[in-house]
Tab-separated table of C-alpha atoms in Angstrom:
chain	number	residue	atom	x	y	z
A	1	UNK	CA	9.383	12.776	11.704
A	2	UNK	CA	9.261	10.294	8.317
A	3	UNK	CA	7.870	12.697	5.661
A	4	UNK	CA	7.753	10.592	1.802
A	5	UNK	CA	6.892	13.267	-1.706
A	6	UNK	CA	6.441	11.828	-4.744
A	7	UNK	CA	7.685	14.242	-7.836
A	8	UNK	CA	6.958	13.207	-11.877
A	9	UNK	CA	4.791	14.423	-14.355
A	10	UNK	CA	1.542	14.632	-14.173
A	11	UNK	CA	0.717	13.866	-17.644
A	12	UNK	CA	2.565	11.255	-20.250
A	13	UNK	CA	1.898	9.876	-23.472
A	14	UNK	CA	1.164	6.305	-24.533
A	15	UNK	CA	4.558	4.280	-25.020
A	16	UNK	CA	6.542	7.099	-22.966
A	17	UNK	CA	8.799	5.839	-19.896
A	18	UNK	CA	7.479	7.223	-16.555
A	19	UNK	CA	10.013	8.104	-14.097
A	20	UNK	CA	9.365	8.971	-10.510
A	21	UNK	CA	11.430	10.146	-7.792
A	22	UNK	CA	10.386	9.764	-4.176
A	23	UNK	CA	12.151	11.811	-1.655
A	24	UNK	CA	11.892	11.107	2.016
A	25	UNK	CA	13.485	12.354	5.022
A	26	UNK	CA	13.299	11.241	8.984
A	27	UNK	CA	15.270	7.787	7.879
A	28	UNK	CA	18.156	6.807	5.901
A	29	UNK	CA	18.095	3.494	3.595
A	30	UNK	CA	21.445	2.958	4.391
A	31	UNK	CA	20.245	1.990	7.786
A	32	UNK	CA	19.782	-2.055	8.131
A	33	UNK	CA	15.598	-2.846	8.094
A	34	UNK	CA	14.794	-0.124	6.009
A	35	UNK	CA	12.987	-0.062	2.097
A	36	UNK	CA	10.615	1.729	0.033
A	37	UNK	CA	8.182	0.843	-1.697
A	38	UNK	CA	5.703	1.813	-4.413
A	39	UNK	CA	2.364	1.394	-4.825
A	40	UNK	CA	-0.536	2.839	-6.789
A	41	UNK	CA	-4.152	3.730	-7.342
A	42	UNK	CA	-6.757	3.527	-10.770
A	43	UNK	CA	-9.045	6.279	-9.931
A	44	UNK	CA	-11.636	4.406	-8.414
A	45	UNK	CA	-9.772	0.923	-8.418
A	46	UNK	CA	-7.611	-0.508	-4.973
A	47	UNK	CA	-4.569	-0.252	-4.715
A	48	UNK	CA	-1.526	-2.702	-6.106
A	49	UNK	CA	2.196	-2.807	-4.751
A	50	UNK	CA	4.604	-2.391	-7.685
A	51	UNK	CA	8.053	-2.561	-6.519
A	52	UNK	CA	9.936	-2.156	-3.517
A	53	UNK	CA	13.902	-1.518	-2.657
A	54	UNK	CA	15.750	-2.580	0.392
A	55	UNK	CA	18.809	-1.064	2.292
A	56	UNK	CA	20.719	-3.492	1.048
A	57	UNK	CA	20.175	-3.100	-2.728
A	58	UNK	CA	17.546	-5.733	-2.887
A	59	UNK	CA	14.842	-5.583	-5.338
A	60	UNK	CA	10.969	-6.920	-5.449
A	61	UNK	CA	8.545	-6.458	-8.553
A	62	UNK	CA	5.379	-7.141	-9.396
A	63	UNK	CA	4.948	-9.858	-11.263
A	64	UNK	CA	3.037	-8.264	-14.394
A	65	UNK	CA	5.028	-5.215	-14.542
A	66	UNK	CA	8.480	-6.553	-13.887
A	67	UNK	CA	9.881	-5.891	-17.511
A	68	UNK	CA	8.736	-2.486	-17.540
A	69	UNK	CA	9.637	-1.374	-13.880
A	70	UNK	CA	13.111	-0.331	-12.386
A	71	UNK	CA	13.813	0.701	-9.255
A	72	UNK	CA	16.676	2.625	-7.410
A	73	UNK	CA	17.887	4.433	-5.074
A	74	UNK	CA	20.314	7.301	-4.336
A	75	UNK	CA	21.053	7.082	-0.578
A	76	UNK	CA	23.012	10.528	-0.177
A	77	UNK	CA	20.198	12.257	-2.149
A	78	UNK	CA	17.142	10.297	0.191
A	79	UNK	CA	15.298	9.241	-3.054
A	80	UNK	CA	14.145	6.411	-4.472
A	81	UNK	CA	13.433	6.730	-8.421
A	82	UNK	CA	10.835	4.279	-9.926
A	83	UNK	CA	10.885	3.978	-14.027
A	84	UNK	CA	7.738	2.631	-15.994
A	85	UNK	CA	8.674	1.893	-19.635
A	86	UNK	CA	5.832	1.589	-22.457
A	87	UNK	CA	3.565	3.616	-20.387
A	88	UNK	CA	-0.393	2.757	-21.684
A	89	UNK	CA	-3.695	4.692	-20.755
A	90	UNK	CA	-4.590	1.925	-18.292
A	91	UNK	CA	-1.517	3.067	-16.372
A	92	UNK	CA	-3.189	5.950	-15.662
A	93	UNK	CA	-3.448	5.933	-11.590
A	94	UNK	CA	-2.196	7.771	-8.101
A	95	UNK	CA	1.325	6.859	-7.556
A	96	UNK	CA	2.363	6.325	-4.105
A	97	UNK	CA	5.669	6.004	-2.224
A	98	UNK	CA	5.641	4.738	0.870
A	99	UNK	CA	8.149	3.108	3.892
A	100	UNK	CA	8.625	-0.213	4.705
A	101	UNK	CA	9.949	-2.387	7.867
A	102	UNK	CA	11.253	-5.616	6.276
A	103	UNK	CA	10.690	-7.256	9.285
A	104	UNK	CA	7.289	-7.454	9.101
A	105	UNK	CA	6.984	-6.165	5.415
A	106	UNK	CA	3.633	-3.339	6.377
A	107	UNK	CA	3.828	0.183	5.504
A	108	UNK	CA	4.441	2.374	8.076
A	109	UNK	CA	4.475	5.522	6.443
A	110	UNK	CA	3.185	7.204	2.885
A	111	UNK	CA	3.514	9.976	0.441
A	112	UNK	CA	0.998	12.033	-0.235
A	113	UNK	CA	0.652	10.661	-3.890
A	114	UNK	CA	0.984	11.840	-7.355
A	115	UNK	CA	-1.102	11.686	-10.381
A	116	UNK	CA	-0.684	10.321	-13.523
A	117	UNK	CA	-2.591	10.619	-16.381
A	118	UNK	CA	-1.450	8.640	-19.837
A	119	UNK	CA	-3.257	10.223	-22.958
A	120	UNK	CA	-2.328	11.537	-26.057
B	1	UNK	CA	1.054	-14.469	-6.656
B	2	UNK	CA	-1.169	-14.697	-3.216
B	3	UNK	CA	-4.307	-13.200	-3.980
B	4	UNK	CA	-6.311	-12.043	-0.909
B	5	UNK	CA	-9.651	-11.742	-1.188
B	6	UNK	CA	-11.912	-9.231	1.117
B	7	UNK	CA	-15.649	-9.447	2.079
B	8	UNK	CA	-18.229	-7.883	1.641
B	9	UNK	CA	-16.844	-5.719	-0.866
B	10	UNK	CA	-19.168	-3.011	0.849
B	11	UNK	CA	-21.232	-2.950	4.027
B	12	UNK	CA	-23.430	-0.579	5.299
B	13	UNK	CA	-23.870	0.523	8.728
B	14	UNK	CA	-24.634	2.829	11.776
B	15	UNK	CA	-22.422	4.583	14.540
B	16	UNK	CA	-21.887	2.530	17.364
B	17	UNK	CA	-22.138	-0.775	15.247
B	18	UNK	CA	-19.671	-3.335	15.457
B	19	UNK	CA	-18.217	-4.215	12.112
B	20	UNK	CA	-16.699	-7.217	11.122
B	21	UNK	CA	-14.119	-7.068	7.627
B	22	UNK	CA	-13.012	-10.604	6.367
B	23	UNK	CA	-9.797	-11.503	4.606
B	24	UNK	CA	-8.539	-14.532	2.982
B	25	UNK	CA	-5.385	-15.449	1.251
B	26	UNK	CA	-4.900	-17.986	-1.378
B	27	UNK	CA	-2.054	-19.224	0.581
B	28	UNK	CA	-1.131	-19.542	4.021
B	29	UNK	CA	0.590	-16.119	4.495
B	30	UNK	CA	1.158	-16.935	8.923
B	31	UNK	CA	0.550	-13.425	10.337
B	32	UNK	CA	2.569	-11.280	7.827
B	33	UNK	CA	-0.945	-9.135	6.879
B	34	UNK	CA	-1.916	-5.614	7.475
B	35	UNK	CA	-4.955	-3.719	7.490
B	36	UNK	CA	-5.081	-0.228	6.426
B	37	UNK	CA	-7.741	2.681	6.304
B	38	UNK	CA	-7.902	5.220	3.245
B	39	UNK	CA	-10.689	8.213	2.820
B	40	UNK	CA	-11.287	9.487	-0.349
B	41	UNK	CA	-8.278	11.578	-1.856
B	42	UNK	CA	-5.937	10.293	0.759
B	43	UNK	CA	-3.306	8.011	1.160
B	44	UNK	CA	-4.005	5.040	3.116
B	45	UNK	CA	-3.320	4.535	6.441
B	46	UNK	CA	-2.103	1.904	8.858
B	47	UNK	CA	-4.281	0.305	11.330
B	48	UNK	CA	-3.161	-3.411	12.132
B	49	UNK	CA	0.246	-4.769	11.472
B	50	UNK	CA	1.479	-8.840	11.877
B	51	UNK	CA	-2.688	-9.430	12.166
B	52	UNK	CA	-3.237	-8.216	15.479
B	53	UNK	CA	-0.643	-5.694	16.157
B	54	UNK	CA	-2.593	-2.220	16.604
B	55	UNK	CA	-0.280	0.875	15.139
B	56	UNK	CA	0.619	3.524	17.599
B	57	UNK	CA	-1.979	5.995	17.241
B	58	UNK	CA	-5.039	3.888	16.307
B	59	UNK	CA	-7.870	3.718	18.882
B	60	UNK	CA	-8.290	0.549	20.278
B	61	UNK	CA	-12.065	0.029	18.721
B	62	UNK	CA	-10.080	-1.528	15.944
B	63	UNK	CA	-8.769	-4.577	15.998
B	64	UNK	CA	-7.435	-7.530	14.279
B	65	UNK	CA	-7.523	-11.484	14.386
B	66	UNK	CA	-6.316	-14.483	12.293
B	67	UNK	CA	-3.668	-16.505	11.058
B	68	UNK	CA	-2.776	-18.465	7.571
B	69	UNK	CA	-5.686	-17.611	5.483
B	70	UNK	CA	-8.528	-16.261	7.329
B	71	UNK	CA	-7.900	-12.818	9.118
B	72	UNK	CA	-10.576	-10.336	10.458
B	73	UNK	CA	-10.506	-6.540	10.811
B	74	UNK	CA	-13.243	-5.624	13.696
B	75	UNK	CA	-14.661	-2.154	14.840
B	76	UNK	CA	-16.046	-2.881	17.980
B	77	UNK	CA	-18.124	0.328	17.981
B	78	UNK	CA	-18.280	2.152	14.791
B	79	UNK	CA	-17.663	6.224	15.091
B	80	UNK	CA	-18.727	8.910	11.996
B	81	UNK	CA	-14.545	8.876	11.067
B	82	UNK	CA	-14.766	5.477	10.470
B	83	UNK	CA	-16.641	5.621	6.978
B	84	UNK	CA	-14.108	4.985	4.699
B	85	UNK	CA	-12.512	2.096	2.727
B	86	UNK	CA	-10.426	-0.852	3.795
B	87	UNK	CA	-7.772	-2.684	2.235
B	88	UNK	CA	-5.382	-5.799	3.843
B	89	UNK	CA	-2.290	-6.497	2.410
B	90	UNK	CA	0.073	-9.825	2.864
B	91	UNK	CA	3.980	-9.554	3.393
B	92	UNK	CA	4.507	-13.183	3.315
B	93	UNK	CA	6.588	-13.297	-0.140
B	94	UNK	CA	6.808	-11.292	-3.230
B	95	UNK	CA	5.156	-9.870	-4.860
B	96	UNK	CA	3.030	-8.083	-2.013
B	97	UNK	CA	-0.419	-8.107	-2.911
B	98	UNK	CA	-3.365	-6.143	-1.705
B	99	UNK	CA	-7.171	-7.295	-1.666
B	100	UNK	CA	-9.930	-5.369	-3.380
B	101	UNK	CA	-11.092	-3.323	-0.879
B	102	UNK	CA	-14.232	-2.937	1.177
B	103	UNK	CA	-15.907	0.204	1.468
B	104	UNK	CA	-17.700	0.896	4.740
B	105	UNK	CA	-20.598	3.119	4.187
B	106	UNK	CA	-23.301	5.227	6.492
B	107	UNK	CA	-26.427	3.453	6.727
């Protein structure tokens, strides 16, 4: 059974980093085909993919946010951690993990989602 | 970036209606698109996969056509679950992009 949980805080201040660690079981990202993703949610807003990470080390941003994002992964751990420099109130949203098949590139599985509020 | 765009950005409509989403990409994205279903304070959820591919699980009232730029999400027969909000999203190349949304409400 996949199973993705998104862990951060719930609450950060303008021009903070954001980190976020996703930690999934029921796959490994060692094994060939696999990645992670993240994606999130403005309260109200649709969603937008952010970044994703393959079992290979490979790395896709969004195009906006790709100086202030980094992703990784620890493999032995089963998380993926997601940083968000120069964090700004319009950041504020539901942060999602989810699983990828880079075969097709759709999301076969999500977290639950966690969220983040930036205000002073 | 591909930008996909959905219509109607909302549609209202009765059980047992069949229910036609729209979906067009900026670029020709082949069949790399999926369709997915989210209800308020939930993650979304997969319905359609490679266009027309229907995820293991999904009842077969929904289903999904297209290729290049113009792809369609249809309900053939709408049930009360089914109010909720749908989003596609193309794989073709980075970065992944998502459309608006269209929200599918009770008339």
């Amino acid at each position: 059974q996949v199973t993705l949980r998104e862990s951060g805080p719930a609450l950060v201040k303008p021009t903070q980093t954001l980190t976020l660690t996703c930690t999934f079981s029921g796959f490994s990202l060692s094994t060939s085909g696999m990645c992670v993703s993240w994606i999130r949610q403005p309260p109200g807003k649709a969603l937008e993919w952010l970044a994703r990470i393959d079992w290979d080390d490979d790395k896709y941003y969004r195009t906006s946010l790709k100086t202030r994002l980094t992703i990784s992964k620890d493999t032995s751990k089963n998380q993926v951690v997601l940083t968000m420099t120069k964090m700004d109130p319009v950041d504020t949203a539901t942060y999602y993990c989810a699983r990828i098949i880079s075969s097709s590139g759709h999301i076969d599985y999500w977290g639950q989602g966690t969220l983040v509020t930036v205000s002073s | 970036d591909i930008q996909m765009t959905q219509s109607p950005s909302s549609v209202s409509a009765s059980v047992g209606d069949r229910v036609t989403i729209t979906c067009r990409a900026s670029q020709g994205i082949s069949s790399w698109l999926a369709w997915y279903q989210q209800k308020p304070g939930k993650a979304p959820n997969l319905l359609i996969y490679t266009a027309s591919s229907l995820q293991s699980g999904v009842p077969s009232r929904f289903s999904g056509s297209g290729s290049g730029t113009d792809f369609t999400l249809t309900i053939s027969s709408l049930q009360p679950e089914d109010f909720a909000t749908y989003y596609c999203q193309q794989s073709n190349s980075f970065p992944y992009t998502f459309g608006q949304g269209t929200k599918l409400e009770i008339k």
